[in-house]
mmCIF file of C-alpha atoms in Angstrom:
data_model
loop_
_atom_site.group_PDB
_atom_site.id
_atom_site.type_symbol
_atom_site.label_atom_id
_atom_site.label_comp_id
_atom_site.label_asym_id
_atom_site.label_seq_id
_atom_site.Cartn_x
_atom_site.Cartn_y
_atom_site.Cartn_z
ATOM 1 C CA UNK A 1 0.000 0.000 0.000
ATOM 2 C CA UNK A 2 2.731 2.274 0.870
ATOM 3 C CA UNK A 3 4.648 1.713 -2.503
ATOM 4 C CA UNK A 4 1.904 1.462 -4.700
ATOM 5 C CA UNK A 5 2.747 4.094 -7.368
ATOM 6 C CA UNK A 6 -0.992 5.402 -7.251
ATOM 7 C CA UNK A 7 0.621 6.825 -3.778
ATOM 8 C CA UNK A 8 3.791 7.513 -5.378
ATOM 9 C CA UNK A 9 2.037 9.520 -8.429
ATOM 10 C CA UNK A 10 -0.228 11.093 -5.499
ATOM 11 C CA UNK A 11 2.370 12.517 -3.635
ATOM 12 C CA UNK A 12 4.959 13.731 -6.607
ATOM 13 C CA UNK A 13 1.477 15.816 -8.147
ATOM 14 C CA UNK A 14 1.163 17.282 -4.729
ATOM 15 C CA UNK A 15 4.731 18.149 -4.691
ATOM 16 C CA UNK A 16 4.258 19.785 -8.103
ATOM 17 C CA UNK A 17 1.388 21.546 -6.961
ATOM 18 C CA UNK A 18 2.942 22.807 -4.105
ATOM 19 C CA UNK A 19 5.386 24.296 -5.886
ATOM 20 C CA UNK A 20 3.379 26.753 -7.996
ATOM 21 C CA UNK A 21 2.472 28.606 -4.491
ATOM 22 C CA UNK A 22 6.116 29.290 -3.753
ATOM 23 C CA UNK A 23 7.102 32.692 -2.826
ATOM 24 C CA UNK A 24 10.234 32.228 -4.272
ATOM 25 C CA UNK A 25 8.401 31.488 -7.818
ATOM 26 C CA UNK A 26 6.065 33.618 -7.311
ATOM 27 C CA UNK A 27 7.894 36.491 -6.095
ATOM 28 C CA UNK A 28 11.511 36.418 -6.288
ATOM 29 C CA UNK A 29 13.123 34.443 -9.421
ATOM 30 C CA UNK A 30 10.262 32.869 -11.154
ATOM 31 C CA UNK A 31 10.573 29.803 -13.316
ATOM 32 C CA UNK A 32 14.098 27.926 -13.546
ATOM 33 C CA UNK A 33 13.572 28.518 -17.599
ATOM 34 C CA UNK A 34 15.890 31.486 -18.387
ATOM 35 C CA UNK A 35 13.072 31.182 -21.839
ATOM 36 C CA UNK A 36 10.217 31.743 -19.309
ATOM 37 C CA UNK A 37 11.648 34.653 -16.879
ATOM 38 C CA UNK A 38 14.370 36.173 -16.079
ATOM 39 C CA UNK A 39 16.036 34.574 -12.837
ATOM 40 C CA UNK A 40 15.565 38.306 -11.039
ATOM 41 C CA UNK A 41 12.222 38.431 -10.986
ATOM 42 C CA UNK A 42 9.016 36.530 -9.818
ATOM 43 C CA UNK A 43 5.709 36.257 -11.702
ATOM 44 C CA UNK A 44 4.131 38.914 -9.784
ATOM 45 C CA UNK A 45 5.732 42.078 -8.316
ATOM 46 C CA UNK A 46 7.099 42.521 -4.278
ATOM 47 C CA UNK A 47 4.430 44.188 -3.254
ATOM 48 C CA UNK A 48 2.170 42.490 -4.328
ATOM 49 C CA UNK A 49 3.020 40.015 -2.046
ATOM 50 C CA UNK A 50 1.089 41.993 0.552
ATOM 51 C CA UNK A 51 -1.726 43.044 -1.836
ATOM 52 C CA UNK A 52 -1.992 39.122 -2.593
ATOM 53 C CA UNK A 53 -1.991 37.852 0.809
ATOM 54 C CA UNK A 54 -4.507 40.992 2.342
ATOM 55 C CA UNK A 55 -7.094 39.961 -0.623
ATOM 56 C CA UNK A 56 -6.481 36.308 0.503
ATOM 57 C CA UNK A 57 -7.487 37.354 4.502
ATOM 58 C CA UNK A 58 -9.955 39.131 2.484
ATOM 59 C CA UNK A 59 -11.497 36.052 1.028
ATOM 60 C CA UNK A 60 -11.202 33.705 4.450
ATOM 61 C CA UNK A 61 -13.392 36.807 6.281
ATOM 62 C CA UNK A 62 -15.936 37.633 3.520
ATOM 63 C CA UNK A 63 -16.240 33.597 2.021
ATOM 64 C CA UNK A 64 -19.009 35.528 -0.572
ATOM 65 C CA UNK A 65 -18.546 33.853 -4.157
ATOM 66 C CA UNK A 66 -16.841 36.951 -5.730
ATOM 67 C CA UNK A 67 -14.453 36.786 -2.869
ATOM 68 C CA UNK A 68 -13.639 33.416 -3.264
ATOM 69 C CA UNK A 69 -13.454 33.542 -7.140
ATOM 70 C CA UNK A 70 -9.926 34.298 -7.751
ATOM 71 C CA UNK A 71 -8.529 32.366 -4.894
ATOM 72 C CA UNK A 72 -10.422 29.022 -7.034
ATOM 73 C CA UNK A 73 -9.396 30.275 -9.920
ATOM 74 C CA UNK A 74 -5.677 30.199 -8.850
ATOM 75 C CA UNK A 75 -5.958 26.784 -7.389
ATOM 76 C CA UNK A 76 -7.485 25.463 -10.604
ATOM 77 C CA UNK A 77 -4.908 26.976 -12.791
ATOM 78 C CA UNK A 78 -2.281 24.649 -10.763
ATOM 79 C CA UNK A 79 -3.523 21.432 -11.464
ATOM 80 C CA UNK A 80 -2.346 21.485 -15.376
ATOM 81 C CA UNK A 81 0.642 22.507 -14.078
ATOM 82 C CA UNK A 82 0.916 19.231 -11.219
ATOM 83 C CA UNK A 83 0.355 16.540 -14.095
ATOM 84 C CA UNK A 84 3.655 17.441 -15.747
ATOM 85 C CA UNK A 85 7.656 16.526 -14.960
ATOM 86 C CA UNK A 86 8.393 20.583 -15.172
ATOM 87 C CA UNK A 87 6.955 22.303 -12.406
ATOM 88 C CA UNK A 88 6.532 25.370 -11.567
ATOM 89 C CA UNK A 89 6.139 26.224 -15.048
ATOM 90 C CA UNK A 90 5.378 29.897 -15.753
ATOM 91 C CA UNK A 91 3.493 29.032 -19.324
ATOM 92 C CA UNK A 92 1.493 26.647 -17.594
ATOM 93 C CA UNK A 93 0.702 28.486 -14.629
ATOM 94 C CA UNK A 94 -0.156 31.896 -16.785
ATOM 95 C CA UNK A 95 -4.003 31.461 -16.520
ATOM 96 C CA UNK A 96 -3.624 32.078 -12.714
ATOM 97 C CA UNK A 97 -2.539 35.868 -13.741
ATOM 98 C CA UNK A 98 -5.563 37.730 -13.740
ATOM 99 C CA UNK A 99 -7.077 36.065 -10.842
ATOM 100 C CA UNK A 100 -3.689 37.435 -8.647
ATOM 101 C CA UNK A 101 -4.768 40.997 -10.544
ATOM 102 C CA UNK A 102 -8.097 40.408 -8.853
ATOM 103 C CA UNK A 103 -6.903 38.954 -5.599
ATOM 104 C CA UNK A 104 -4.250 41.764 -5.550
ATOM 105 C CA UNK A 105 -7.074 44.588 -6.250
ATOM 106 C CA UNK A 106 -8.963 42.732 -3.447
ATOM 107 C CA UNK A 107 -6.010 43.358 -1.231
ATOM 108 C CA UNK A 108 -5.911 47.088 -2.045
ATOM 109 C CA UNK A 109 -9.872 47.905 -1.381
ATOM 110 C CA UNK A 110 -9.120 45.610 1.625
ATOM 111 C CA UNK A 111 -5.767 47.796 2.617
ATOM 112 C CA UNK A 112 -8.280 51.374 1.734
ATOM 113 C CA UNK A 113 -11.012 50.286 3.967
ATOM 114 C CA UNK A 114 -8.607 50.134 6.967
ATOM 115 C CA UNK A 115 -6.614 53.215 6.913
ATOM 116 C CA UNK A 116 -9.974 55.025 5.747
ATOM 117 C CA UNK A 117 -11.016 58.363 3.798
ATOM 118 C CA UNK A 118 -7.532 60.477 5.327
ATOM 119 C CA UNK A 119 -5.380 57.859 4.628
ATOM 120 C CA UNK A 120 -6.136 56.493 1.483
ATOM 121 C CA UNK A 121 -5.191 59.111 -1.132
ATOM 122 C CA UNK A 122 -1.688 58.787 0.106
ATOM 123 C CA UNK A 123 -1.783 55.157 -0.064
ATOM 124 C CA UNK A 124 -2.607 54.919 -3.250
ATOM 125 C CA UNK A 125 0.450 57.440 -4.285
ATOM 126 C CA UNK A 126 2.804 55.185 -2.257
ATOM 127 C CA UNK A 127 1.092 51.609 -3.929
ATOM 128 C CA UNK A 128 1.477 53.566 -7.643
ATOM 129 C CA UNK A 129 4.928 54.821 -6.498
ATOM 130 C CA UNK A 130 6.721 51.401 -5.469
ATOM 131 C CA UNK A 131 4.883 49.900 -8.161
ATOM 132 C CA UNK A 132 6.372 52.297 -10.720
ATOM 133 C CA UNK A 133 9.890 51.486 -9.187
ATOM 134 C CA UNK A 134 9.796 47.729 -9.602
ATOM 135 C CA UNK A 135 8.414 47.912 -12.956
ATOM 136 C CA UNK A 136 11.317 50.558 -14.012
ATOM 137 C CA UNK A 137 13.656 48.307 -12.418
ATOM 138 C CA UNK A 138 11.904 44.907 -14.101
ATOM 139 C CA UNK A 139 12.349 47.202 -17.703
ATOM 140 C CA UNK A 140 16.123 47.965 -16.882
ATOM 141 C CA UNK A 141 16.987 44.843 -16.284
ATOM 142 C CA UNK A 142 14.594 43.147 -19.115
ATOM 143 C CA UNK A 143 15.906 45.271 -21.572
ATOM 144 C CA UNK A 144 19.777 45.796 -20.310
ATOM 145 C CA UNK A 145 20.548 42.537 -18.714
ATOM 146 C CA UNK A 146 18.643 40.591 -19.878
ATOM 147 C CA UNK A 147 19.518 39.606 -23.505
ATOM 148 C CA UNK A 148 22.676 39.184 -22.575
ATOM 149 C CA UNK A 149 22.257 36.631 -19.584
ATOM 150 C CA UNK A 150 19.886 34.584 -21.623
ATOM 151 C CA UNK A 151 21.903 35.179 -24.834
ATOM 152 C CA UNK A 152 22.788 31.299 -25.011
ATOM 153 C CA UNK A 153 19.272 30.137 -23.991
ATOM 154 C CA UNK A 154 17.888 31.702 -26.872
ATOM 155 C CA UNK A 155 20.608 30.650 -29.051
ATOM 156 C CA UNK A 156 21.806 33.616 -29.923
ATOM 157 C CA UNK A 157 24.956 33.637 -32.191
ATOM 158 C CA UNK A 158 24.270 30.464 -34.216
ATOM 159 C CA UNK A 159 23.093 32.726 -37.129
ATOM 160 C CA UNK A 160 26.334 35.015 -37.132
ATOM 161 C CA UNK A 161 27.922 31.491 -36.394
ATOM 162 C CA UNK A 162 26.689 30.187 -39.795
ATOM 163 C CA UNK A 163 27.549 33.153 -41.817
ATOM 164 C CA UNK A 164 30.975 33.554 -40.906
ATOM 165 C CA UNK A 165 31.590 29.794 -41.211
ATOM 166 C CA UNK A 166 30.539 29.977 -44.936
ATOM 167 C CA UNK A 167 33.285 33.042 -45.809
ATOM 168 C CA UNK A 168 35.954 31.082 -44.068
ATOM 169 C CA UNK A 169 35.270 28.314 -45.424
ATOM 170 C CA UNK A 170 37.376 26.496 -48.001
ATOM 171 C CA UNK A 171 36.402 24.636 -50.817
ATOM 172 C CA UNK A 172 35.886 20.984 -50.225
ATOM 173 C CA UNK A 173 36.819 21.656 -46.360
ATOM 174 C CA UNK A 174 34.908 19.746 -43.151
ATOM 175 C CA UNK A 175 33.895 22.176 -40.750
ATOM 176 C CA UNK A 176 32.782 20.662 -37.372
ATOM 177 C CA UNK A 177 30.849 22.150 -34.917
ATOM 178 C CA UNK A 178 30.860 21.203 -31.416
ATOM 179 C CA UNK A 179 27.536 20.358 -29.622
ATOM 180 C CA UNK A 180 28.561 21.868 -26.426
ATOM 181 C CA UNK A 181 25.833 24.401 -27.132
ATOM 182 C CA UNK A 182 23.330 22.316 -28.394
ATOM 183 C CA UNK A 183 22.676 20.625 -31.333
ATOM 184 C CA UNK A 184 23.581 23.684 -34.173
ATOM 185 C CA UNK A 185 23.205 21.681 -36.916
ATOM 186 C CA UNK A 186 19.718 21.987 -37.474
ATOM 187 C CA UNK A 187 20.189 25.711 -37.725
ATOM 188 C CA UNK A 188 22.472 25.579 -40.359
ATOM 189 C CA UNK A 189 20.366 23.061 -42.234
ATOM 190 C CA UNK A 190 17.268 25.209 -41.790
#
């Protein structure tokens, strides 16, 4: 009973499962992929860490069915994700996106309603501020670092690669590529 790989399966989609929930996935590096994210960043933003855990207190108070919506939506959107070797999986898990937009707006109306009326214009400059920040900082670093980190994982070079190899190359000469980088050939075939 303990063995039996209905158990075994079981527990492995758990694990998977699990994993989507993160806060390391979901917040800090995101998907092991260098295709899929970008190693410095998580799916969703830092603060919305907060936003997404006050509009999940907000759903275990309120338990209405618009509450609860995005928090089943999210769990749903894991289960594709659990049947698979790869997991987390940021392509896989992207249905649970606008459901953490609506758990995360959740979180703010939840965040207004306590500070109140005096209080609430200036936390919505301080929400729109950081928010700005981190998505300047994503844009530096998507658009500056980026490319060049995941240069290799997009194989980048194997056209320039090609085109050189055909001016230096001699009539009736072998040229051999090494697979260290993958398998080129199909890009020179292609």
């Amino acid at each position: 009973v303990l063995h039996h790989r209905y158990v075994l399966f079981g527990e492995l989609m758990l694990q998977q499962y699990v994993k989507n929930f993160s806060p390391t996935f979901l917040f800090l590096t995101g998907d092991e992929n260098n295709r899929h994210g970008t190693h410095e960043f998580g799916l969703l933003y830092h603060l919305e860490f907060f936003l997404v855990a006050a509009g999940l207190y907000i759903v275990c108070v309120r338990r209405t069915f618009r509450h609860t919506l995005p928090a089943v939506w999210i769990a749903f959107s894991a289960l594709p994700v659990a049947l698979t070797v790869t997991s987390p999986h940021t392509l896989r898990f992207a249905s649970a996106a606008p459901a953490f937009a609506l758990l995360s707006a959740l979180g703010i109306v939840f965040l207004l309603e306590i500070v109140g009326k005096m209080w609430s214009k200036k936390l919505v400059v301080i929400i729109l501020t950081i928010l700005c920040i981190e998505t300047i900082t994503y844009l530096h670093f998507y658009f500056t670092h980026y490319p060049i980190l995941s240069a290799t994982d997009w194989q980048y070079g194997y056209k320039n690669l090609f085109a050189s190899l055909e001016q230096l190359k001699k009539p009736n000469q072998k040229v051999f590529v090494t697979r260290e980088q993958g398998r080129q050939s199909i890009y020179y075939m292609f």
